[in-house]
Tab-separated table of C-alpha atoms in Angstrom:
chain	number	residue	atom	x	y	z
Z	1	UNK	CA	-7.244	-41.580	67.895
Z	2	UNK	CA	-4.436	-43.884	66.121
Z	3	UNK	CA	-3.448	-41.521	63.825
Z	4	UNK	CA	-5.285	-37.945	64.128
Z	5	UNK	CA	-2.845	-36.436	61.686
Z	6	UNK	CA	-4.443	-38.531	58.791
Z	7	UNK	CA	-8.075	-37.855	59.615
Z	8	UNK	CA	-7.350	-34.387	59.618
Z	9	UNK	CA	-5.872	-34.263	56.210
Z	10	UNK	CA	-8.869	-36.622	55.108
Z	11	UNK	CA	-10.991	-34.002	56.577
Z	12	UNK	CA	-9.539	-31.459	54.686
Z	13	UNK	CA	-9.699	-32.807	51.410
Z	14	UNK	CA	-13.184	-32.796	49.111
Z	15	UNK	CA	-14.592	-36.432	49.450
Z	16	UNK	CA	-17.614	-37.625	47.330
Z	17	UNK	CA	-21.020	-37.824	49.177
Z	18	UNK	CA	-21.924	-40.561	46.828
Z	19	UNK	CA	-19.480	-42.970	48.787
Z	20	UNK	CA	-18.971	-40.972	52.017
Z	21	UNK	CA	-22.293	-40.231	52.895
Z	22	UNK	CA	-25.114	-42.327	50.694
Z	23	UNK	CA	-24.105	-45.556	48.556
Z	24	UNK	CA	-23.391	-48.995	49.842
Z	25	UNK	CA	-20.203	-50.251	51.116
Z	26	UNK	CA	-20.809	-52.709	48.164
Z	27	UNK	CA	-21.095	-50.571	44.918
Z	28	UNK	CA	-18.314	-48.339	46.769
Z	29	UNK	CA	-15.585	-51.578	46.512
Z	30	UNK	CA	-17.003	-52.048	42.985
Z	31	UNK	CA	-15.455	-48.566	41.603
Z	32	UNK	CA	-12.457	-48.577	44.286
Z	33	UNK	CA	-9.042	-48.573	43.488
Z	34	UNK	CA	-7.904	-52.356	44.822
Z	35	UNK	CA	-10.910	-53.502	42.332
Z	36	UNK	CA	-9.311	-52.201	39.926
Z	37	UNK	CA	-6.189	-52.744	39.904
Z	38	UNK	CA	-6.993	-56.283	41.454
Z	39	UNK	CA	-8.639	-56.811	38.349
Z	40	UNK	CA	-6.248	-55.568	36.369
Z	41	UNK	CA	-3.659	-58.271	37.895
Z	42	UNK	CA	-6.332	-61.079	37.346
Z	43	UNK	CA	-6.365	-60.104	33.900
Z	44	UNK	CA	-3.011	-60.318	33.147
Z	45	UNK	CA	-3.246	-63.884	34.639
Z	46	UNK	CA	-5.751	-64.888	32.248
Z	47	UNK	CA	-3.577	-63.450	29.605
Z	48	UNK	CA	-0.551	-65.473	30.238
Z	49	UNK	CA	-2.213	-68.889	31.575
Z	50	UNK	CA	-4.294	-68.424	27.651
Z	51	UNK	CA	-1.177	-67.964	26.277
Z	52	UNK	CA	0.736	-70.489	28.205
Z	53	UNK	CA	-2.160	-73.288	27.473
Z	54	UNK	CA	-1.675	-72.252	23.618
Z	55	UNK	CA	2.156	-73.088	23.352
Z	56	UNK	CA	4.095	-69.417	24.193
Z	57	UNK	CA	6.954	-70.422	26.542
Z	58	UNK	CA	5.430	-69.543	29.761
Z	59	UNK	CA	6.167	-71.612	32.970
Z	60	UNK	CA	4.250	-72.794	35.640
Z	61	UNK	CA	6.260	-71.272	38.176
Z	62	UNK	CA	5.365	-67.485	36.684
Z	63	UNK	CA	2.146	-68.918	36.433
Z	64	UNK	CA	2.176	-69.728	40.390
Z	65	UNK	CA	3.789	-66.450	41.234
Z	66	UNK	CA	1.271	-64.072	39.411
Z	67	UNK	CA	-1.325	-65.776	41.464
Z	68	UNK	CA	-0.104	-65.783	44.854
Z	69	UNK	CA	0.428	-61.796	44.011
Z	70	UNK	CA	-2.909	-61.019	42.573
Z	71	UNK	CA	-3.874	-58.703	45.918
Z	72	UNK	CA	-0.277	-57.879	47.148
Z	73	UNK	CA	-0.449	-54.238	45.463
Z	74	UNK	CA	2.004	-51.605	46.691
Z	75	UNK	CA	0.053	-48.476	46.132
Z	76	UNK	CA	2.607	-46.200	46.940
Z	77	UNK	CA	4.986	-48.064	44.447
Z	78	UNK	CA	2.266	-47.268	42.126
Z	79	UNK	CA	1.633	-44.288	42.657
Z	80	UNK	CA	5.633	-43.172	42.469
Z	81	UNK	CA	5.919	-44.957	39.315
Z	82	UNK	CA	3.091	-43.129	37.626
Z	83	UNK	CA	4.601	-40.166	38.380
Z	84	UNK	CA	7.858	-40.608	36.729
Z	85	UNK	CA	5.564	-42.480	33.588
Z	86	UNK	CA	2.733	-40.770	33.432
Z	87	UNK	CA	1.098	-43.730	32.644
Z	88	UNK	CA	-1.390	-45.865	34.923
Z	89	UNK	CA	-1.300	-48.929	33.473
Z	90	UNK	CA	3.119	-48.743	32.869
Z	91	UNK	CA	3.094	-47.785	36.125
Z	92	UNK	CA	1.070	-51.019	37.329
Z	93	UNK	CA	2.821	-53.560	35.148
Z	94	UNK	CA	5.885	-51.918	36.726
Z	95	UNK	CA	4.740	-52.815	40.304
Z	96	UNK	CA	3.481	-55.899	39.616
Z	97	UNK	CA	6.684	-56.808	38.094
Z	98	UNK	CA	8.361	-56.285	41.053
Z	99	UNK	CA	6.724	-58.706	42.792
Z	100	UNK	CA	6.770	-61.134	40.342
Z	101	UNK	CA	10.333	-60.877	39.177
Z	102	UNK	CA	10.075	-64.381	37.171
Z	103	UNK	CA	7.186	-63.237	35.401
Z	104	UNK	CA	8.347	-59.794	34.719
Z	105	UNK	CA	8.943	-60.795	31.032
Z	106	UNK	CA	5.663	-62.134	30.026
Z	107	UNK	CA	3.332	-59.726	31.815
Z	108	UNK	CA	1.282	-57.704	29.501
Z	109	UNK	CA	2.577	-59.847	26.756
Z	110	UNK	CA	1.048	-58.566	23.349
Z	111	UNK	CA	-1.540	-56.503	25.132
Z	112	UNK	CA	-2.524	-52.789	24.877
Z	113	UNK	CA	-3.530	-50.432	28.149
Z	114	UNK	CA	-7.141	-51.176	26.987
Z	115	UNK	CA	-6.626	-54.528	27.535
Z	116	UNK	CA	-6.917	-53.982	31.338
Z	117	UNK	CA	-8.498	-50.996	30.978
Z	118	UNK	CA	-11.787	-51.324	28.776
Z	119	UNK	CA	-12.200	-55.337	30.203
Z	120	UNK	CA	-11.849	-53.799	33.575
Z	121	UNK	CA	-14.447	-51.343	32.690
Z	122	UNK	CA	-17.090	-53.918	31.379
Z	123	UNK	CA	-16.206	-56.205	34.415
Z	124	UNK	CA	-17.064	-53.437	36.645
Z	125	UNK	CA	-19.956	-52.540	34.786
Z	126	UNK	CA	-21.254	-56.088	34.723
Z	127	UNK	CA	-20.834	-56.220	38.285
Z	128	UNK	CA	-22.353	-53.175	39.409
Z	129	UNK	CA	-25.281	-54.429	37.559
Z	130	UNK	CA	-25.208	-57.378	39.740
Z	131	UNK	CA	-25.526	-55.238	43.009
Z	132	UNK	CA	-28.399	-53.191	41.684
Z	133	UNK	CA	-30.930	-55.540	40.490
Z	134	UNK	CA	-31.212	-57.648	43.628
Z	135	UNK	CA	-31.923	-53.872	45.056
Z	136	UNK	CA	-34.509	-53.017	42.470
Z	137	UNK	CA	-36.670	-56.398	42.914
Z	138	UNK	CA	-36.349	-55.654	46.296
Z	139	UNK	CA	-38.162	-52.448	46.374
Z	140	UNK	CA	-41.095	-53.694	43.597
Z	141	UNK	CA	-41.289	-56.701	46.222
Z	142	UNK	CA	-41.819	-54.060	48.859
Z	143	UNK	CA	-43.922	-52.003	46.739
Z	144	UNK	CA	-46.054	-55.562	45.857
Z	145	UNK	CA	-47.000	-56.170	49.256
Z	146	UNK	CA	-47.989	-52.358	49.747
Z	147	UNK	CA	-50.498	-52.508	46.290
Z	148	UNK	CA	-51.791	-55.625	47.155
Z	149	UNK	CA	-52.836	-54.445	51.152
Z	150	UNK	CA	-54.312	-51.038	49.823
Z	151	UNK	CA	-55.441	-52.864	46.643
Z	152	UNK	CA	-59.427	-51.864	47.663
Z	153	UNK	CA	-58.870	-48.969	49.418
Z	154	UNK	CA	-60.841	-46.033	47.226
Z	155	UNK	CA	-58.643	-42.881	47.060
Z	156	UNK	CA	-59.097	-39.479	44.899
Z	157	UNK	CA	-57.441	-39.552	41.626
Z	158	UNK	CA	-56.039	-36.720	40.144
Z	159	UNK	CA	-55.297	-35.813	36.511
Z	160	UNK	CA	-53.540	-32.498	36.133
Z	161	UNK	CA	-53.185	-32.462	39.824
Z	162	UNK	CA	-57.008	-31.663	39.887
Z	163	UNK	CA	-59.554	-34.191	41.611
Z	164	UNK	CA	-60.630	-36.985	38.932
Z	165	UNK	CA	-62.359	-40.168	39.058
Z	166	UNK	CA	-61.700	-42.499	42.238
Z	167	UNK	CA	-58.889	-45.222	42.086
Z	168	UNK	CA	-57.322	-47.087	44.977
Z	169	UNK	CA	-54.300	-46.393	47.239
Z	170	UNK	CA	-53.188	-50.250	45.478
Z	171	UNK	CA	-53.818	-49.335	42.067
Z	172	UNK	CA	-51.692	-45.838	41.994
Z	173	UNK	CA	-48.995	-47.865	43.372
Z	174	UNK	CA	-49.190	-50.321	40.592
Z	175	UNK	CA	-48.397	-47.524	38.269
Z	176	UNK	CA	-45.064	-46.852	40.048
Z	177	UNK	CA	-44.207	-50.779	40.292
Z	178	UNK	CA	-45.163	-51.093	36.283
Z	179	UNK	CA	-42.397	-48.400	35.750
Z	180	UNK	CA	-39.711	-50.250	38.039
Z	181	UNK	CA	-40.451	-53.437	36.329
Z	182	UNK	CA	-39.902	-52.132	32.976
Z	183	UNK	CA	-36.373	-50.913	34.391
Z	184	UNK	CA	-36.109	-54.382	35.856
Z	185	UNK	CA	-36.001	-55.439	32.378
Z	186	UNK	CA	-34.088	-52.784	30.968
Z	187	UNK	CA	-31.256	-53.083	33.551
Z	188	UNK	CA	-31.315	-57.124	33.078
Z	189	UNK	CA	-31.179	-56.666	28.811
Z	190	UNK	CA	-28.162	-54.272	29.310
Z	191	UNK	CA	-26.408	-56.544	31.590
Z	192	UNK	CA	-27.161	-59.308	29.552
Z	193	UNK	CA	-25.918	-57.338	26.521
Z	194	UNK	CA	-22.531	-56.554	27.862
Z	195	UNK	CA	-19.700	-58.384	26.087
Z	196	UNK	CA	-16.127	-58.382	26.654
Z	197	UNK	CA	-13.503	-56.174	25.024
Z	198	UNK	CA	-11.330	-59.613	25.010
Z	199	UNK	CA	-7.788	-59.924	23.629
Z	200	UNK	CA	-7.678	-57.048	20.314
Z	201	UNK	CA	-4.561	-55.517	20.822
Z	202	UNK	CA	-3.615	-51.691	19.782
Z	203	UNK	CA	-5.985	-50.551	17.371
Z	204	UNK	CA	-8.073	-54.083	17.448
Z	205	UNK	CA	-6.051	-55.885	14.448
Z	206	UNK	CA	-4.522	-58.675	16.928
Z	207	UNK	CA	-1.720	-57.995	14.670
Z	208	UNK	CA	0.260	-58.229	18.287
Z	209	UNK	CA	-1.083	-61.868	19.175
Z	210	UNK	CA	-0.848	-62.739	15.578
Z	211	UNK	CA	3.011	-62.143	15.635
Z	212	UNK	CA	3.287	-63.979	18.944
Z	213	UNK	CA	1.516	-66.946	17.181
Z	214	UNK	CA	3.529	-67.144	14.375
Z	215	UNK	CA	0.620	-66.188	12.091
Z	216	UNK	CA	-1.809	-68.640	13.517
Z	217	UNK	CA	-5.415	-67.020	13.410
Z	218	UNK	CA	-6.872	-70.393	15.218
Z	219	UNK	CA	-4.779	-69.688	18.407
Z	220	UNK	CA	-5.464	-65.773	18.200
Z	221	UNK	CA	-9.272	-66.540	17.741
Z	222	UNK	CA	-8.899	-68.917	20.659
Z	223	UNK	CA	-6.811	-66.987	22.696
Z	224	UNK	CA	-9.704	-64.626	23.119
Z	225	UNK	CA	-12.374	-66.740	23.293
Z	226	UNK	CA	-10.878	-68.562	26.753
Z	227	UNK	CA	-9.625	-64.999	28.105
Z	228	UNK	CA	-13.430	-63.928	27.800
Z	229	UNK	CA	-14.316	-67.215	29.605
Z	230	UNK	CA	-12.112	-67.138	32.244
Z	231	UNK	CA	-13.569	-63.460	32.694
Z	232	UNK	CA	-16.835	-64.925	33.126
Z	233	UNK	CA	-18.135	-63.879	29.645
Z	234	UNK	CA	-20.093	-65.711	27.453
Z	235	UNK	CA	-19.695	-63.444	23.859
Z	236	UNK	CA	-16.641	-60.729	23.259
Z	237	UNK	CA	-17.225	-58.268	20.715
Z	238	UNK	CA	-16.136	-59.595	17.522
Z	239	UNK	CA	-14.844	-55.995	16.350
Z	240	UNK	CA	-13.364	-53.127	18.406
Z	241	UNK	CA	-11.104	-50.066	17.875
Z	242	UNK	CA	-8.655	-49.919	20.582
Z	243	UNK	CA	-11.443	-49.359	23.029
Z	244	UNK	CA	-14.885	-51.340	23.309
Z	245	UNK	CA	-17.480	-48.558	21.484
Z	246	UNK	CA	-18.487	-45.968	23.448
Z	247	UNK	CA	-21.822	-46.435	22.769
Z	248	UNK	CA	-22.095	-49.304	25.157
Z	249	UNK	CA	-21.669	-47.149	27.705
Z	250	UNK	CA	-24.708	-44.987	26.153
Z	251	UNK	CA	-26.685	-48.027	27.025
Z	252	UNK	CA	-25.731	-48.876	30.048
Z	253	UNK	CA	-26.361	-45.013	31.434
Z	254	UNK	CA	-29.811	-44.825	29.323
Z	255	UNK	CA	-31.152	-47.344	31.402
Z	256	UNK	CA	-30.087	-45.996	34.794
Z	257	UNK	CA	-31.052	-42.657	33.849
Z	258	UNK	CA	-34.411	-43.945	32.819
Z	259	UNK	CA	-34.504	-45.611	36.334
Z	260	UNK	CA	-33.912	-42.383	37.562
Z	261	UNK	CA	-36.818	-40.904	35.666
Z	262	UNK	CA	-39.003	-43.676	37.348
Z	263	UNK	CA	-38.059	-43.363	41.015
Z	264	UNK	CA	-38.238	-38.816	40.537
Z	265	UNK	CA	-41.887	-39.674	39.675
Z	266	UNK	CA	-42.618	-42.138	42.473
Z	267	UNK	CA	-41.284	-39.898	45.035
Z	268	UNK	CA	-42.935	-36.659	43.734
Z	269	UNK	CA	-46.176	-38.431	44.206
Z	270	UNK	CA	-45.031	-39.506	47.599
Z	271	UNK	CA	-43.858	-35.604	48.408
Z	272	UNK	CA	-47.610	-34.256	47.031
Z	273	UNK	CA	-49.638	-37.078	49.134
Z	274	UNK	CA	-47.452	-35.947	52.189
Z	275	UNK	CA	-48.694	-32.499	51.342
Z	276	UNK	CA	-52.427	-33.886	51.287
Z	277	UNK	CA	-51.631	-35.939	54.439
Z	278	UNK	CA	-53.092	-38.589	52.790
Z	279	UNK	CA	-49.545	-41.115	52.561
Z	280	UNK	CA	-46.188	-40.537	54.371
Z	281	UNK	CA	-42.820	-41.862	54.268
Z	282	UNK	CA	-41.400	-43.405	57.719
Z	283	UNK	CA	-40.604	-40.880	60.367
Z	284	UNK	CA	-37.820	-41.662	62.830
Z	285	UNK	CA	-38.915	-41.009	66.364
Z	286	UNK	CA	-36.440	-38.535	67.399
Z	287	UNK	CA	-36.180	-37.285	63.398
Z	288	UNK	CA	-35.985	-33.634	63.097
Z	289	UNK	CA	-38.380	-32.152	60.243
Z	290	UNK	CA	-37.337	-28.869	60.800
Z	291	UNK	CA	-34.725	-26.649	62.924
Z	292	UNK	CA	-37.606	-23.873	63.069
Z	293	UNK	CA	-40.858	-25.503	62.847
Z	294	UNK	CA	-40.796	-28.710	65.130
Z	295	UNK	CA	-44.086	-29.652	64.211
Z	296	UNK	CA	-43.183	-30.625	60.367
Z	297	UNK	CA	-42.366	-33.857	59.208
Z	298	UNK	CA	-40.663	-32.879	55.787
Z	299	UNK	CA	-40.432	-36.206	53.371
Z	300	UNK	CA	-36.581	-35.769	53.090
Z	301	UNK	CA	-36.267	-39.593	51.587
Z	302	UNK	CA	-38.168	-39.004	49.170
Z	303	UNK	CA	-36.832	-35.061	48.273
Z	304	UNK	CA	-33.013	-36.947	48.470
Z	305	UNK	CA	-34.528	-39.249	45.822
Z	306	UNK	CA	-35.427	-36.670	43.557
Z	307	UNK	CA	-32.575	-34.859	43.967
Z	308	UNK	CA	-29.939	-37.484	43.168
Z	309	UNK	CA	-32.437	-38.687	40.174
Z	310	UNK	CA	-31.649	-35.342	38.780
Z	311	UNK	CA	-28.436	-35.774	38.854
Z	312	UNK	CA	-28.767	-39.607	37.589
Z	313	UNK	CA	-30.562	-38.795	34.917
Z	314	UNK	CA	-28.429	-35.872	33.142
Z	315	UNK	CA	-25.083	-38.081	33.632
Z	316	UNK	CA	-26.184	-40.002	30.185
Z	317	UNK	CA	-25.521	-36.780	28.327
Z	318	UNK	CA	-21.705	-37.497	29.373
Z	319	UNK	CA	-21.461	-40.818	27.236
Z	320	UNK	CA	-23.313	-39.376	24.598
Z	321	UNK	CA	-21.047	-36.592	23.632
Z	322	UNK	CA	-17.911	-39.086	24.485
Z	323	UNK	CA	-19.488	-41.494	22.018
Z	324	UNK	CA	-19.851	-38.595	19.373
Z	325	UNK	CA	-16.232	-37.380	19.161
Z	326	UNK	CA	-14.232	-41.173	19.180
Z	327	UNK	CA	-11.903	-40.318	16.486
Z	328	UNK	CA	-11.130	-43.375	14.394
Z	329	UNK	CA	-10.158	-46.184	16.753
Z	330	UNK	CA	-9.533	-44.129	19.751
Z	331	UNK	CA	-8.869	-40.688	21.392
Z	332	UNK	CA	-8.273	-40.185	24.954
Z	333	UNK	CA	-10.659	-37.730	25.693
Z	334	UNK	CA	-13.113	-40.101	26.918
Z	335	UNK	CA	-10.769	-41.469	29.586
Z	336	UNK	CA	-11.172	-38.702	32.449
Z	337	UNK	CA	-14.827	-38.162	31.599
Z	338	UNK	CA	-15.805	-42.128	32.231
Z	339	UNK	CA	-13.845	-42.305	35.251
Z	340	UNK	CA	-16.375	-39.794	36.567
Z	341	UNK	CA	-19.687	-40.653	34.916
Z	342	UNK	CA	-19.585	-44.313	35.044
Z	343	UNK	CA	-18.919	-44.458	38.467
Z	344	UNK	CA	-21.409	-41.923	39.742
Z	345	UNK	CA	-24.331	-43.097	37.656
Z	346	UNK	CA	-23.831	-46.794	39.597
Z	347	UNK	CA	-23.131	-45.022	42.686
Z	348	UNK	CA	-26.452	-42.836	42.757
Z	349	UNK	CA	-28.497	-45.958	41.534
Z	350	UNK	CA	-27.374	-47.581	43.927
Z	351	UNK	CA	-28.065	-44.844	46.837
Z	352	UNK	CA	-31.516	-43.874	45.195
Z	353	UNK	CA	-32.383	-47.637	45.253
Z	354	UNK	CA	-31.484	-48.390	49.034
Z	355	UNK	CA	-33.468	-44.858	49.940
Z	356	UNK	CA	-36.698	-46.064	48.012
Z	357	UNK	CA	-36.643	-49.498	49.495
Z	358	UNK	CA	-36.434	-47.950	53.320
Z	359	UNK	CA	-39.572	-45.607	52.051
Z	360	UNK	CA	-41.268	-48.492	50.879
Z	361	UNK	CA	-40.512	-50.268	53.822
Z	362	UNK	CA	-42.874	-48.013	55.775
Z	363	UNK	CA	-44.932	-46.114	53.963
Z	364	UNK	CA	-47.431	-44.843	56.418
Z	365	UNK	CA	-51.325	-44.141	55.313
Z	366	UNK	CA	-54.006	-42.065	56.721
Z	367	UNK	CA	-57.428	-43.769	55.835
Z	368	UNK	CA	-59.463	-41.220	57.566
Z	369	UNK	CA	-58.163	-38.648	55.584
Z	370	UNK	CA	-58.081	-39.976	52.738
Z	371	UNK	CA	-62.147	-40.438	53.462
Z	372	UNK	CA	-62.507	-36.620	54.056
Z	373	UNK	CA	-61.395	-36.082	50.842
Z	374	UNK	CA	-63.658	-38.508	49.212
Z	375	UNK	CA	-66.472	-36.846	51.086
Z	376	UNK	CA	-65.391	-33.413	49.799
Z	377	UNK	CA	-65.321	-34.182	46.117
Z	378	UNK	CA	-67.322	-37.606	45.426
Z	379	UNK	CA	-70.609	-35.545	45.883
Z	380	UNK	CA	-69.695	-33.732	42.241
Z	381	UNK	CA	-68.796	-36.883	40.812
Z	382	UNK	CA	-71.824	-38.441	41.778
Z	383	UNK	CA	-74.234	-36.696	39.857
Z	384	UNK	CA	-74.183	-38.702	37.040
Z	385	UNK	CA	-75.530	-41.876	38.998
Z	386	UNK	CA	-77.979	-39.159	40.784
Z	387	UNK	CA	-79.464	-38.598	37.217
Z	388	UNK	CA	-79.450	-42.170	36.546
Z	389	UNK	CA	-81.231	-43.203	39.453
Z	390	UNK	CA	-83.810	-40.291	38.889
Z	391	UNK	CA	-84.392	-40.944	35.479
Z	392	UNK	CA	-84.965	-45.088	36.320
Z	393	UNK	CA	-87.478	-43.261	38.746
Z	394	UNK	CA	-89.626	-41.944	36.624
Z	395	UNK	CA	-87.994	-38.153	36.374
Z	396	UNK	CA	-87.051	-35.856	33.451
Z	397	UNK	CA	-83.307	-36.298	32.285
Z	398	UNK	CA	-83.248	-32.542	31.119
Z	399	UNK	CA	-85.134	-31.382	34.495
Z	400	UNK	CA	-82.852	-33.300	36.672
Z	401	UNK	CA	-79.928	-31.975	34.955
Z	402	UNK	CA	-80.268	-28.555	35.540
Z	403	UNK	CA	-81.920	-29.113	39.224
Z	404	UNK	CA	-78.475	-30.800	39.924
Z	405	UNK	CA	-76.592	-27.918	38.230
Z	406	UNK	CA	-78.172	-25.265	40.428
Z	407	UNK	CA	-77.104	-27.326	43.858
Z	408	UNK	CA	-73.795	-27.957	42.733
Z	409	UNK	CA	-73.059	-24.735	41.728
Z	410	UNK	CA	-74.661	-23.025	44.989
Z	411	UNK	CA	-72.420	-26.269	46.789
Z	412	UNK	CA	-68.976	-24.980	44.624
Z	413	UNK	CA	-69.782	-21.826	46.172
Z	414	UNK	CA	-69.899	-23.034	49.784
Z	415	UNK	CA	-66.326	-24.521	49.350
Z	416	UNK	CA	-64.578	-22.269	47.252
Z	417	UNK	CA	-66.047	-18.260	48.593
Z	418	UNK	CA	-66.692	-19.314	52.011
Z	419	UNK	CA	-64.617	-22.335	53.028
Z	420	UNK	CA	-66.624	-24.778	53.842
Z	421	UNK	CA	-67.528	-28.413	53.685
Z	422	UNK	CA	-69.208	-29.766	50.657
Z	423	UNK	CA	-72.765	-29.882	51.494
Z	424	UNK	CA	-74.122	-30.909	47.740
Z	425	UNK	CA	-75.999	-34.250	49.320
Z	426	UNK	CA	-77.499	-32.114	52.143
Z	427	UNK	CA	-79.100	-30.082	49.489
Z	428	UNK	CA	-80.324	-32.738	47.219
Z	429	UNK	CA	-81.831	-34.362	50.594
Z	430	UNK	CA	-83.437	-30.859	51.132
Z	431	UNK	CA	-85.562	-30.797	47.943
Z	432	UNK	CA	-88.381	-32.446	47.545
Z	433	UNK	CA	-88.034	-33.155	43.581
Z	434	UNK	CA	-85.332	-35.873	44.412
Z	435	UNK	CA	-87.270	-37.586	46.963
Z	436	UNK	CA	-87.823	-40.643	44.961
Z	437	UNK	CA	-84.097	-41.356	45.177
Z	438	UNK	CA	-83.540	-40.265	48.770
Z	439	UNK	CA	-83.112	-43.619	50.510
Z	440	UNK	CA	-80.792	-44.846	47.461
Z	441	UNK	CA	-78.238	-41.581	48.208
Z	442	UNK	CA	-76.016	-43.694	50.510
Z	443	UNK	CA	-75.384	-46.387	48.167
Z	444	UNK	CA	-75.000	-44.266	45.048
Z	445	UNK	CA	-72.366	-42.540	46.983
Z	446	UNK	CA	-70.120	-45.673	48.179
Z	447	UNK	CA	-66.854	-44.934	47.374
Z	448	UNK	CA	-66.321	-48.425	46.438
Z	449	UNK	CA	-68.839	-48.263	43.263
Z	450	UNK	CA	-66.298	-45.353	41.703
Z	451	UNK	CA	-62.829	-47.414	41.369
Z	452	UNK	CA	-64.231	-49.757	38.597
Z	453	UNK	CA	-62.053	-52.409	38.436
Z	454	UNK	CA	-59.171	-51.478	40.506
Z	455	UNK	CA	-59.340	-53.968	42.979
Z	456	UNK	CA	-59.289	-56.777	40.066
Z	457	UNK	CA	-56.538	-55.072	38.145
Z	458	UNK	CA	-54.279	-54.958	41.000
Z	459	UNK	CA	-54.337	-58.712	41.992
Z	460	UNK	CA	-53.783	-59.465	38.119
Z	461	UNK	CA	-51.199	-57.368	37.435
Z	462	UNK	CA	-49.322	-58.902	40.729
Z	463	UNK	CA	-49.866	-62.133	40.406
Z	464	UNK	CA	-48.907	-62.568	36.448
Z	465	UNK	CA	-46.801	-59.419	36.010
Z	466	UNK	CA	-45.340	-58.537	38.928
Z	467	UNK	CA	-44.018	-61.733	40.952
Z	468	UNK	CA	-43.232	-63.599	38.110
Z	469	UNK	CA	-40.252	-61.212	37.456
Z	470	UNK	CA	-39.043	-61.550	40.932
Z	471	UNK	CA	-38.721	-65.371	41.066
Z	472	UNK	CA	-34.917	-65.097	40.289
Z	473	UNK	CA	-34.334	-62.920	43.091
Z	474	UNK	CA	-36.078	-64.424	45.647
Z	475	UNK	CA	-33.278	-65.642	47.989
Z	476	UNK	CA	-32.322	-61.825	48.265
Z	477	UNK	CA	-35.811	-60.611	49.200
Z	478	UNK	CA	-34.979	-60.781	53.124
Z	479	UNK	CA	-34.011	-57.985	55.618
Z	480	UNK	CA	-35.484	-54.247	56.123
Z	481	UNK	CA	-32.830	-51.767	55.170
Z	482	UNK	CA	-31.950	-48.699	57.642
Z	483	UNK	CA	-30.698	-45.276	56.092
Z	484	UNK	CA	-27.293	-44.036	58.290
Z	485	UNK	CA	-28.249	-40.507	57.114
């Protein structure tokens, strides 16, 4: 061990499990100090480049010096400066100026702290969406393959978690996919709606830049446009206070919270199906389900998704409250809150998408269990078919209905009071009254005749609504995911 003391110090301090245990390295980096402060320096460079191009006395040498030190960040020095100045942006201005002595005089020229703070946040939010969207598309793709494979497999449907008409395994999966497709569209919209704060000054009036350019409004507008383009945005907000409107954060976290709700519902369904022993999430060869009960196969991945999705859904309350109490052009009580909720929302969404991808790549279906449950419930569901068949054979509907009512209650008593199997069909076969349709009973009880258009709905839905939205992500569909923990 190269430095045991450093590791012991790290273990003696709280570390968020969102980073240390769950989230991807890419999303962890997106909200890292290195990404944040490296982006600050790039924003200072963009500002200087644009100001130079519009005629301010900034030299090529100063620009090159800044370019050469974008990632040469002395974090220890920055921390010491912040302790002394009690201001994070000025601490990093001084730290950047220390390694760029020739450019020191023009770093942050005309800008306010929110020039780097808010613009960096918008870049990080955009990049966060760009990390989440391919992951969500992969989950949809995996589930679409599953739905296609099991499009025709009848399974017992549930309403109120009580037995209902049959559906198919694939059709049920399409309910999950439809929600996730809505989330995909919402995340794309939220990303595309993001604008850059741009170059707006201390209260959003651009007064400092108007002074720099000696009252030339066109140059101030062009400065805003140039820096916005350099940061990779097509548009900037036309009006801001010192900050961009905190309603933007509401929009961002709302779509992530909605994604959390979708995944919670999907994984709750999987947990219920695991209890029924119809479908299970993947289970590793050496995985332990319970420390006390070796036989257990707990749906721990789905439980993790539900647990973290609850956290994700609650985070939207933070920006709702923050936006409601921003006084006039801004107040600083947004800052500490946003440091937590914005990062945690993306980190949590990243985790649950990775986990759901792992689940969807290894779902195990148990057809015999599904068939057995259908056999237990289908006889009652087939009563209407039996009545119709008897009427066609010359029977009286009311007489037939009464016969079936009596026999079905007798069969229900066997199931509920004696714990036996549903013997309703055996009772129908034993009753001479139903002899005209005894030979039809097998066809009347064919599960596939009770699933309606479910297989056709699956095929049409996947072809027309799902596969097309995945086309932009085709190059990122490959590769399975293994969970570290």
